[in-house]
Amino acid sequence: MAMATTAGKSAGPRAAPRSFSARLMDGDQVAHVITFIFAASIMLITVLLVIVLWNHSVLPRNKFGLSFFTGRVWDPVAEQFGALPFVYGTLVTSALSLIIGVPLGLGAAIFLAELAPPKISDGLTFIIELLAAVPSVIYGLLGIFVVVPFVRTGLAPWLIRHFGFLPIFKGPCYGVSFLAAGLVLAIMIVPFIVSVSREVLLAVPRDQREAALALGSTRWESTWKVVVPFATTGILGSVFLAMARALGETMAVTMVVGNVTEIKTSLLAPGYSIAAVIANEFTEATGEIYLQALVELGLVLFLVTFVLNGLARLLILFTAQRGGTT
Amino acid sequence: MKKYAMAAGLCLAMALAVGAQSGATLLNGAGATFPYPIYSKWFDVYRQEHSNVQINYQSIGSGGGIRQVIAGTVDFGATDGPMKDEQISQVKTGVLHFPTVLGSVVPIYNIPGVTAELDFTQAALAGIYLGKITKWNDPEIANANKGVNLPADDIVVVHRSDGSGTTYIWVDFLSKVSPEWAGKVGKDTSVNWPVGLGGKGNEGVSGLVKQTPDAIGYVELIYALQNKMTYGKVQNKDGQFVKADLATTTAAAAGAAKSMPEDFRVSITNAPGKTAYPISSFTWLLIPTTIPDASKRDTLKDFLKWMLSKGQTYTADLGYAPLPKEVVQQESKAIAKIK
């Protein structure tokens, strides 16, 4: 408010004094200041978040130091806390969901943007955007009643029979597992990938397509070799948005992952994730260091997200540069 | 501008009106979720009988209740597990525990082809949850269930994944009957489980048990009764196999009443008595020892008296076991300690 009036004053000596709302409507400087404040608030919230997480995790940080990251034991009774099984579970379930979700989402986006008749495309897009708004607990229920039984009685026995020699498909499987969590997460993130990727593909200029067709390529060739590479940066953006959602997902994961503090190479084994353990144990945590260890897990999740997003930025920069030089 | 002034004035007027209405006595409490249904019933009935009293209760969990009591942000708290000594020392006003009702925890299982109510020895439950007993036809289980055709399949152990008073009661029992459990795992609202899958809430555990063949889990008695689930009997301290119900849960408290400590912080798992169900526990209200506000103090005292007399008649309908007579008498005397 104060800044807005001073900005108004500096512009004002010649003009007659105008009402605040009039200056807001057409004033560049006012708009600049106000939008800057809004943008700065995002930064402020992020910084505050880190400060709060940091300040409320003093005890475990001092007691465990860096071994918090490598510790495999989570024992509230003995007050021994290590985050590794949760970090591992978070990364495995998120990676799995991307491996399943990205081809599915990208394929759907290509169909909707390039191949489908407009009517079908609009209808399906509407449904997909609806899916993105479904609360995660609903996906969790879907997981419990459909995905988990399907994994236990259908998918897992089949995988064990045909690929059981691979360490990632070693049995037994009780249904709740990394695989079930990855599948549910994949279902949850596909709408994000489809929705954003479709917009990006539609934004590719017409002349790119026409040039490819004029050079004699088929429709699919123009899509796959020209349109998709042109939109790579945007598509990657949608994938990272999806990844962020998968990393932080709590409810749906805890309902299907099995909630076991162990590190197993088999995707059919149960595990745990960072967000899930915080949600599970926070309300009833009584000891001070126990509570703070859960807060520190929040800090770890923030760090994991931060690092992965940083890597994602680098990847986007890299692909954008390569796209520019070739 | 006028509009805003009017809106602000209206808000102020409403706030004043609400303030005037509740001008009598407002009590805020927070804590355990397990007794929430009976507490909200009590506070509702009590308010109908005492129009000048309003009691709000938020079921934020036992850990949250204890933290709020320590911070002094509530007039009373509630917990499923008694406060530890170092926690009590942090409460500036001092704090008293008052048992209100009883709950128990029962083993549930899903063994294809077995519909009988199984008998579980103490060693069997400890062995299963330690991961030492891995097959349903293990002699420790089979010898107690002659005539039941138990399969040679692997047992799938299920426990709560969320921190919970139910888990506290369950592992408190296991700690008492198995030195190995006490040494290796111990007791808290969540523990480092040697084996098993985690389900969120009673519904998560029962869902996993129902879905997974050869699974065993544990849920609150109320949950098992409401959902008409089959659950096992458990061997008590006197060697009897007892089925959990309201009477056997109260019997456990009666068995423990003889050795009741003055502050009521007592675990009644594995209590003596022929009919005592061994996996039972009190749930407590946490009341500050000194309450400077006279009207709040009198209201809380009166409510506690009401809770011990008339309040206890509402318990059975909601599936909670009432306090035994001995404990009611002991508590009635303790109310005088609130200053």
XYZ file of C-alpha atoms in Angstrom:
665
model
C 0.000 0.000 0.000
C 2.670 2.476 1.053
C 4.864 1.531 -1.864
C 1.953 1.868 -4.258
C 1.268 5.443 -3.198
C 4.905 6.516 -3.491
C 5.075 4.988 -6.949
C 1.932 6.895 -7.840
C 3.410 10.135 -6.540
C 6.524 9.934 -8.685
C 4.337 9.642 -11.760
C 1.923 12.265 -10.623
C 3.318 15.884 -10.679
C 1.860 16.732 -14.079
C -1.357 14.734 -13.968
C -4.275 15.747 -11.815
C -4.642 13.584 -8.712
C -6.647 10.496 -9.579
C -8.341 7.887 -7.460
C -6.356 4.804 -6.455
C -8.523 2.454 -8.488
C -8.135 4.555 -11.638
C -4.362 4.496 -11.257
C -4.539 0.759 -10.696
C -6.518 0.227 -13.893
C -4.102 1.876 -16.283
C -0.907 2.481 -14.311
C 2.120 0.505 -15.393
C 4.108 1.332 -12.285
C 1.345 0.444 -9.870
C 0.753 -2.832 -11.635
C 4.462 -3.488 -11.576
C 4.724 -2.952 -7.848
C 1.648 -4.961 -7.003
C 2.523 -7.939 -9.170
C 6.064 -7.775 -7.802
C 4.696 -8.042 -4.267
C 2.633 -11.072 -5.278
C 5.624 -12.702 -6.945
C 7.830 -11.909 -3.954
C 5.306 -13.526 -1.621
C 5.980 -16.864 -3.345
C 9.652 -16.490 -2.534
C 8.768 -15.427 0.998
C 6.545 -18.471 1.583
C 9.293 -20.789 0.361
C 11.886 -19.165 2.595
C 9.552 -19.207 5.604
C 8.833 -22.888 4.973
C 12.521 -23.742 5.060
C 13.108 -21.597 8.160
C 10.226 -23.222 10.048
C 11.281 -26.751 9.066
C 14.897 -25.953 9.977
C 14.076 -24.391 13.356
C 11.726 -27.179 14.381
C 14.178 -29.959 13.677
C 17.073 -28.846 15.866
C 17.211 -31.900 18.155
C 17.463 -34.640 15.507
C 19.804 -32.520 13.357
C 22.203 -32.171 16.277
C 21.858 -35.763 17.403
C 22.055 -37.587 14.072
C 23.678 -35.074 11.706
C 24.172 -36.468 8.236
C 23.558 -40.026 9.439
C 19.862 -39.094 9.381
C 20.071 -39.521 5.596
C 21.816 -42.880 5.711
C 20.105 -44.416 8.766
C 17.866 -47.380 8.013
C 16.209 -47.671 11.428
C 13.087 -45.740 12.418
C 12.459 -46.614 16.042
C 10.338 -44.137 18.060
C 10.783 -46.197 21.243
C 14.582 -46.121 21.172
C 14.457 -42.625 19.602
C 16.642 -43.808 16.732
C 15.723 -42.156 13.452
C 16.983 -42.645 9.910
C 15.327 -41.429 6.730
C 16.813 -43.725 4.099
C 13.904 -46.207 3.729
C 11.478 -43.329 3.264
C 13.683 -41.489 0.756
C 14.158 -44.749 -1.130
C 10.420 -45.459 -1.171
C 9.591 -41.943 -2.324
C 12.087 -42.118 -5.176
C 11.132 -45.638 -6.272
C 7.371 -45.030 -6.312
C 7.784 -41.687 -8.112
C 10.173 -43.126 -10.702
C 7.860 -46.065 -11.279
C 4.889 -43.764 -11.760
C 6.840 -41.721 -14.324
C 7.978 -44.836 -16.204
C 4.346 -45.919 -16.518
C 2.734 -42.498 -16.740
C 4.941 -40.627 -19.207
C 4.476 -42.874 -22.282
C 0.779 -43.186 -21.484
C 0.270 -39.459 -20.990
C 2.410 -38.390 -23.920
C 0.711 -40.873 -26.238
C -2.702 -39.610 -25.191
C -1.600 -35.986 -25.613
C -0.300 -36.640 -29.130
C -3.553 -38.308 -30.094
C -5.647 -35.491 -28.658
C -3.560 -32.683 -30.159
C -2.628 -34.099 -33.542
C -4.835 -36.975 -34.598
C -8.241 -36.842 -32.950
C -11.177 -34.976 -34.483
C -11.739 -31.720 -32.539
C -15.015 -32.880 -30.986
C -13.517 -36.037 -29.494
C -10.415 -34.132 -28.466
C -12.401 -31.494 -26.566
C -14.607 -34.075 -24.871
C -11.700 -36.243 -23.746
C -9.714 -33.212 -22.610
C -12.628 -32.175 -20.426
C -12.714 -35.600 -18.786
C -8.950 -35.585 -18.260
C -9.064 -32.203 -16.583
C -11.838 -33.550 -14.389
C -9.560 -36.442 -13.380
C -6.880 -33.976 -12.310
C -9.328 -32.497 -9.791
C -10.298 -35.809 -8.127
C -9.103 -35.850 -4.475
C -6.226 -38.203 -3.799
C -8.122 -40.193 -1.170
C -10.465 -41.306 -3.965
C -7.467 -42.609 -5.900
C -6.373 -44.320 -2.692
C -9.719 -46.119 -2.448
C -9.417 -47.091 -6.108
C -6.004 -48.451 -5.152
C -7.295 -50.503 -2.209
C -10.293 -51.987 -3.984
C -8.977 -52.433 -7.538
C -5.222 -51.978 -7.942
C -4.055 -53.905 -4.849
C -6.189 -57.029 -5.526
C -5.197 -56.850 -9.201
C -1.509 -56.722 -8.298
C -1.839 -59.546 -5.748
C -3.865 -61.999 -7.810
C -3.037 -61.012 -11.390
C -0.025 -58.881 -12.127
C 2.411 -60.060 -9.445
C 1.999 -63.826 -10.023
C 2.415 -63.214 -13.768
C 5.532 -61.096 -13.238
C 7.008 -63.645 -10.816
C 6.304 -66.489 -13.260
C 7.858 -64.802 -16.275
C 10.384 -62.370 -14.821
C 10.940 -63.855 -11.359
C 14.658 -64.236 -12.136
C 14.999 -60.445 -11.974
C 15.632 -59.114 -8.451
C 13.005 -56.398 -8.954
C 10.267 -59.016 -9.402
C 11.052 -61.356 -6.504
C 8.068 -62.571 -4.501
C 6.073 -63.010 -2.405
C 3.625 -60.188 -3.042
C 0.775 -59.215 -0.719
C -0.659 -56.674 -3.114
C 0.375 -53.593 -1.153
C 3.756 -52.773 -2.662
C 5.956 -50.267 -4.486
C 4.344 -51.511 -7.690
C 0.789 -50.823 -6.484
C 1.826 -47.351 -5.292
C 3.565 -46.669 -8.617
C 0.461 -47.740 -10.544
C -1.883 -45.560 -8.491
C 0.498 -42.604 -8.764
C 0.731 -43.152 -12.526
C -3.050 -42.931 -12.783
C -2.919 -39.717 -10.755
C -0.212 -37.963 -12.763
C -1.356 -38.886 -16.268
C -3.981 -36.102 -16.371
C -1.269 -33.514 -15.629
C 0.977 -34.810 -18.387
C -1.847 -35.058 -20.922
C -3.352 -31.706 -20.144
C -0.137 -29.663 -20.276
C 1.483 -31.623 -23.135
C -1.611 -31.244 -25.271
C -1.559 -27.469 -24.858
C 2.140 -27.374 -25.726
C 1.639 -29.533 -28.830
C -1.263 -27.371 -29.976
C 0.949 -24.286 -29.598
C 3.488 -25.616 -32.147
C 3.223 -23.255 -35.155
C 1.288 -24.508 -38.155
C 4.112 -23.798 -40.598
C 6.331 -26.375 -38.834
C 3.815 -29.077 -39.700
C 3.187 -27.747 -43.200
C 6.906 -27.579 -43.952
C 7.326 -31.205 -42.922
C 4.352 -32.306 -45.001
C 5.617 -30.263 -47.970
C 8.916 -32.124 -47.762
C 6.979 -35.340 -48.293
C 6.753 -36.728 -44.770
C 3.671 -38.637 -43.669
C 1.398 -37.204 -41.019
C 2.945 -39.392 -38.304
C 6.442 -38.451 -39.421
C 5.603 -34.772 -39.149
C 4.142 -35.355 -35.670
C 6.932 -37.536 -34.297
C 9.944 -35.981 -35.986
C 8.943 -32.308 -36.091
C 6.093 -31.375 -33.761
C 7.114 -33.425 -30.699
C 10.800 -32.375 -30.785
C 9.677 -28.756 -31.165
C 7.563 -29.123 -28.021
C 10.127 -31.100 -25.985
C 10.784 -28.369 -23.457
C 7.109 -27.923 -22.679
C 6.522 -31.671 -22.488
C 9.418 -32.026 -20.058
C 7.823 -29.270 -18.027
C 4.629 -31.289 -17.756
C 6.605 -34.355 -16.711
C 8.327 -32.439 -13.916
C 5.034 -31.062 -12.704
C 3.791 -34.645 -12.575
C 6.942 -35.744 -10.772
C 6.448 -33.059 -8.122
C 2.943 -34.331 -7.519
C 4.153 -37.937 -7.260
C 6.917 -37.029 -4.790
C 4.580 -35.222 -2.434
C 1.541 -37.478 -2.703
C 0.528 -38.711 0.735
C -2.893 -40.232 1.117
C -3.076 -42.455 -1.937
C 0.446 -43.762 -1.368
C 0.006 -44.662 2.286
C -3.170 -46.575 1.432
C -1.427 -48.925 -0.996
C 2.325 -48.955 -0.294
C 2.233 -51.210 2.778
C 3.917 -48.811 5.199
C 6.933 -50.940 6.050
C 10.236 -49.302 6.976
C 12.423 -51.511 4.814
C 14.587 -51.179 1.730
C 13.833 -53.983 -0.696
C 14.973 -54.214 -4.294
C 11.806 -56.043 -5.294
C 9.056 -53.789 -6.590
C 6.583 -56.368 -5.296
C 7.683 -55.755 -1.692
C 5.989 -53.246 0.586
C 7.716 -49.966 1.448
C 7.078 -46.484 2.748
C 7.345 -42.875 1.589
C 8.364 -39.634 3.312
C 5.013 -37.895 3.010
C 3.169 -41.028 4.158
C 5.149 -41.490 7.372
C 4.715 -37.827 8.326
C 0.959 -38.036 7.840
C 0.769 -41.352 9.691
C 2.792 -40.558 12.774
C 2.552 -36.795 13.309
C -0.697 -36.644 15.278
C 0.268 -39.222 17.889
C 3.984 -38.491 18.171
C 4.633 -37.675 21.824
C 8.396 -37.399 22.385
C 9.993 -34.067 21.444
C 12.813 -35.553 19.357
C 10.354 -37.929 17.657
C 8.187 -35.005 16.596
C 11.192 -33.044 15.397
C 12.492 -36.045 13.453
C 9.191 -36.029 11.553
C 9.669 -32.326 10.831
C 13.183 -33.072 9.622
C 11.674 -35.656 7.264
C 9.662 -32.758 5.846
C 12.914 -30.907 5.346
C 14.387 -33.954 3.597
C 11.375 -34.147 1.280
C 11.817 -30.464 0.509
C 15.474 -31.097 -0.257
C 14.699 -34.094 -2.492
C 12.122 -32.067 -4.409
C 14.544 -29.146 -4.638
C 17.392 -31.264 -6.015
C 15.186 -33.090 -8.512
C 13.653 -29.841 -9.720
C 17.135 -28.369 -10.080
C 18.180 -31.331 -12.198
C 15.003 -30.919 -14.207
C 15.861 -27.266 -14.885
C 19.316 -28.308 -16.084
C 17.785 -30.917 -18.368
C 15.402 -28.363 -19.846
C 18.279 -25.916 -20.392
C 20.279 -28.670 -22.039
C 17.508 -29.750 -24.392
C 16.609 -26.140 -25.205
C 20.216 -25.400 -26.136
C 20.536 -28.520 -28.214
C 17.255 -27.678 -29.914
C 18.668 -24.241 -30.718
C 21.932 -25.408 -32.257
C 20.624 -28.210 -34.449
C -16.781 2.960 2.084
C -20.173 3.050 3.761
C -20.752 -0.553 2.790
C -17.545 -1.677 4.486
C -18.402 0.223 7.631
C -21.775 -1.426 7.752
C -20.328 -4.876 7.170
C -17.732 -4.316 9.875
C -20.393 -3.100 12.262
C -22.515 -6.149 11.549
C -19.590 -8.484 12.220
C -18.865 -6.740 15.505
C -22.491 -6.955 16.555
C -22.573 -10.656 15.761
C -19.363 -11.251 17.685
C -20.796 -9.425 20.672
C -24.020 -11.398 20.466
C -22.135 -14.702 20.392
C -19.949 -13.520 23.238
C -22.989 -12.577 25.307
C -24.639 -15.917 24.626
C -21.663 -17.975 25.754
C -20.940 -15.471 28.492
C -21.339 -18.289 30.991
C -18.582 -20.910 30.921
C -16.726 -22.097 27.878
C -14.351 -25.044 28.188
C -12.001 -26.102 25.414
C -10.480 -29.546 25.278
C -8.451 -31.532 22.800
C -6.884 -34.956 22.461
C -7.589 -38.629 21.912
C -9.691 -39.772 18.974
C -10.614 -43.194 20.395
C -13.099 -41.858 23.027
C -14.379 -39.055 20.780
C -17.867 -40.564 20.193
C -18.591 -40.949 23.933
C -17.035 -37.575 24.797
C -19.113 -35.700 22.258
C -22.203 -37.507 23.569
C -21.303 -36.537 27.151
C -20.575 -32.915 26.369
C -23.801 -32.661 24.396
C -26.003 -34.169 27.119
C -24.216 -32.208 29.841
C -24.800 -28.969 27.945
C -28.494 -29.745 27.607
C -28.671 -30.180 31.384
C -26.548 -27.104 32.113
C -27.583 -24.344 29.723
C -24.791 -21.999 30.877
C -21.968 -24.396 29.989
C -20.370 -25.031 26.628
C -17.683 -27.694 26.202
C -15.783 -27.953 22.932
C -13.660 -30.982 22.190
C -11.323 -31.477 19.242
C -10.157 -35.016 18.555
C -6.673 -34.207 17.322
C -4.965 -37.315 18.712
C -3.403 -38.152 22.082
C -0.012 -36.680 21.208
C -1.639 -33.398 20.206
C -3.744 -33.393 23.382
C -0.664 -33.782 25.572
C 1.172 -31.026 23.672
C -1.779 -28.637 24.065
C -1.940 -29.353 27.802
C 1.787 -28.654 28.147
C 1.392 -25.423 26.151
C -1.599 -24.464 28.291
C -3.768 -23.666 25.257
C -6.695 -25.870 26.368
C -8.720 -26.181 29.579
C -8.347 -29.953 29.561
C -6.768 -32.666 27.445
C -7.426 -36.314 26.712
C -5.098 -39.208 25.994
C -5.124 -42.959 25.383
C -1.695 -43.455 26.955
C -0.738 -41.849 30.293
C 1.681 -38.900 30.211
C 5.330 -39.624 30.948
C 6.971 -38.113 34.050
C 9.069 -35.651 32.068
C 5.949 -34.492 30.220
C 4.063 -33.937 33.486
C 6.949 -31.897 34.864
C 6.561 -29.521 31.904
C 2.964 -28.631 32.815
C 3.214 -25.480 34.935
C -0.219 -25.873 36.546
C 0.323 -29.560 37.308
C -1.941 -32.164 35.754
C -4.201 -34.969 36.985
C -5.281 -38.097 35.113
C -8.924 -39.163 35.313
C -9.887 -42.492 33.665
C -13.197 -42.097 31.823
C -13.999 -45.319 29.976
C -12.237 -48.483 28.887
C -11.347 -49.900 25.539
C -9.771 -53.120 24.374
C -7.998 -54.420 21.328
C -8.754 -57.746 19.660
C -6.889 -59.967 17.180
C -8.608 -60.476 13.819
C -7.541 -62.939 11.133
C -8.388 -64.258 7.715
C -7.487 -67.899 7.217
C -9.145 -69.530 4.193
C -11.357 -72.375 5.409
C -11.261 -71.379 9.080
C -14.372 -69.737 10.534
C -13.847 -70.753 14.177
C -12.970 -68.288 16.923
C -9.328 -69.071 17.527
C -7.671 -69.155 20.945
C -4.399 -67.255 21.102
C -1.866 -67.959 23.832
C 0.236 -65.028 24.977
C 3.315 -66.705 23.546
C 1.558 -67.173 20.201
C 0.704 -63.474 19.762
C 4.183 -62.371 20.827
C 5.801 -64.982 18.580
C 3.718 -64.011 15.559
C 4.438 -60.286 15.945
C 8.136 -60.944 16.584
C 8.288 -62.966 13.378
C 9.271 -66.156 15.218
C 6.036 -67.996 14.543
C 5.601 -67.907 10.792
C 3.120 -70.711 9.987
C -0.514 -71.012 11.011
C -0.015 -74.665 11.982
C 2.819 -73.850 14.383
C 2.406 -75.992 17.543
C 2.019 -72.857 19.700
C -1.170 -71.997 17.801
C -2.329 -75.521 16.903
C -2.131 -76.923 20.461
C -4.503 -74.240 21.744
C -6.937 -74.884 18.872
C -7.387 -78.645 18.725
C -10.043 -79.561 16.186
C -9.399 -76.568 13.948
C -7.744 -77.490 10.683
C -4.999 -74.857 10.457
C -3.091 -74.649 7.157
C 0.693 -74.822 6.811
C 0.707 -71.354 5.210
C 2.840 -68.344 6.032
C 1.265 -65.850 8.417
C 0.927 -62.325 7.027
C 1.233 -59.901 9.946
C -0.647 -56.586 9.763
C -0.263 -53.642 12.155
C -1.300 -49.991 12.312
C 0.849 -47.636 10.242
C -0.426 -44.479 11.928
C 0.574 -43.629 15.469
C -2.290 -44.751 17.664
C -3.503 -45.545 21.157
C -4.647 -48.904 19.801
C -1.067 -49.776 18.926
C 0.044 -48.559 22.359
C -2.333 -50.989 24.122
C -1.353 -53.858 21.818
C 2.417 -53.467 22.240
C 2.028 -52.700 25.956
C 0.461 -56.158 26.279
C 3.173 -57.772 24.162
C 5.854 -56.046 26.268
C 4.353 -57.481 29.446
C 4.024 -61.059 28.231
C 7.261 -61.276 26.248
C 10.601 -60.114 27.658
C 12.009 -60.370 24.163
C 9.413 -57.900 22.858
C 10.089 -55.535 25.754
C 13.815 -55.633 25.022
C 13.772 -55.538 21.245
C 10.733 -53.431 20.391
C 9.194 -51.793 23.468
C 6.007 -49.726 23.593
C 4.858 -46.431 22.093
C 2.121 -45.159 19.791
C 4.222 -46.424 16.872
C 7.127 -48.841 17.112
C 9.802 -50.323 14.908
C 7.874 -53.460 13.891
C 10.001 -56.587 13.409
C 7.594 -57.892 10.723
C 4.404 -57.033 8.964
C 2.481 -54.663 6.740
C 1.037 -51.363 7.917
C -2.577 -50.293 7.425
C -3.855 -46.799 8.195
C -6.505 -46.750 10.905
C -8.758 -49.579 12.075
C -10.323 -49.639 8.619
C -6.909 -49.904 6.942
C -5.883 -52.862 9.115
C -9.202 -54.679 8.753
C -9.180 -53.997 4.999
C -5.723 -55.516 4.603
C -6.632 -58.528 6.756
C -9.858 -59.128 4.818
C -8.079 -58.868 1.471
C -4.979 -60.882 2.282
C -5.289 -64.630 2.818
C -3.577 -65.910 5.996
C -3.359 -62.454 7.538
C -3.614 -61.474 11.200
C -4.134 -57.975 12.562
C -5.563 -56.080 15.520
C -8.392 -53.559 15.833
C -10.331 -51.838 18.593
C -13.100 -53.956 20.114
C -15.694 -51.293 19.195
C -14.641 -51.432 15.563
C -14.851 -55.232 15.500
C -18.305 -55.179 17.154
C -19.696 -52.477 14.852
C -18.514 -54.360 11.787
C -19.570 -57.767 13.149
C -16.102 -59.232 12.676
C -14.907 -62.559 14.036
C -12.068 -62.120 16.484
C -9.965 -64.422 18.591
C -9.898 -65.087 22.318
C -6.722 -64.240 24.185
C -5.174 -66.055 27.113
C -5.107 -63.909 30.261
C -2.821 -63.852 33.277
C -4.809 -66.640 34.975
C -4.359 -68.835 31.911
C -7.974 -68.543 30.768
C -8.918 -67.838 27.151
C -11.200 -64.796 27.316
C -13.307 -63.284 24.579
C -13.275 -59.506 24.616
C -16.573 -57.780 25.389
C -17.647 -54.899 27.610
C -17.925 -57.085 30.726
C -14.516 -58.740 30.404
C -12.936 -55.336 29.683
C -14.444 -53.836 32.847
C -13.309 -56.966 34.703
C -9.729 -56.172 33.694
C -10.030 -52.727 35.271
C -11.578 -54.213 38.416
C -8.686 -56.649 38.640
C -6.239 -53.761 38.461
C -8.168 -51.535 40.893
C -6.601 -53.177 43.953
C -3.170 -51.966 42.969
C -4.332 -48.624 41.552
C -1.729 -45.877 41.972
C -2.945 -42.542 43.312
C -2.507 -40.703 40.009
C -4.410 -43.379 38.004
C -1.551 -43.726 35.550
C -1.755 -47.467 35.286
C -1.559 -50.015 32.537
C -4.210 -52.723 32.903
C -2.971 -55.026 30.169
C -2.541 -58.600 31.383
C -4.530 -57.770 34.517
C -5.252 -60.524 37.079
C -8.740 -62.050 37.326
C -10.366 -65.099 35.795
C -12.637 -63.143 33.430
C -10.292 -60.200 32.790
C -9.581 -59.575 29.099
C -5.831 -58.986 28.931
C -5.529 -56.372 26.138
C -7.511 -53.527 27.717
C -6.797 -49.971 28.748
C -8.249 -46.879 30.341
C -8.500 -43.678 28.393
C -7.875 -40.530 30.429
C -8.946 -36.917 30.735
C -6.063 -34.604 31.611
C -7.179 -31.921 34.094
C -4.880 -29.152 35.372
C -4.273 -29.382 39.142
C -4.706 -25.654 39.662
C -7.378 -23.741 37.742
C -7.378 -20.026 38.674
C -10.739 -19.299 36.987
C -13.333 -20.272 39.626
C -16.225 -20.861 37.241
C -14.131 -23.085 34.992
C -12.844 -25.018 38.006
C -16.321 -25.605 39.420
C -17.699 -26.603 36.032
C -14.921 -29.122 35.406
C -15.349 -30.618 38.881
C -19.084 -30.872 38.400
C -18.636 -32.434 34.986
C -16.231 -35.040 36.387
C -18.781 -35.986 39.080
C -21.490 -36.215 36.433
C -19.214 -38.264 34.165
C -18.553 -40.777 36.979
C -22.244 -41.208 37.783
C -24.743 -40.472 35.044
C -22.158 -40.322 32.276
C -21.230 -43.965 32.786
C -24.768 -45.061 31.822
C -24.212 -43.882 28.237
C -21.119 -46.016 27.673
C -22.603 -49.382 26.708
C -24.760 -47.963 23.905
C -21.669 -46.611 22.193
C -19.644 -49.775 22.736
C -17.364 -48.545 25.529
C -16.826 -50.519 28.711
C -17.845 -48.592 31.854
C -15.498 -48.051 34.794
C -15.744 -50.594 37.628
C -17.246 -49.376 40.954
C -13.910 -49.414 42.760
C -12.337 -47.016 40.277
C -15.365 -44.686 40.334
C -14.977 -44.392 44.126
C -11.253 -43.756 43.906
C -11.784 -41.057 41.277
C -14.597 -39.348 43.192
C -12.160 -38.735 46.019
C -9.485 -37.460 43.624
C -11.729 -34.675 42.267
C -11.037 -32.727 45.482
C -7.389 -32.425 44.420
C -8.323 -29.862 41.745
C -7.655 -26.480 43.311
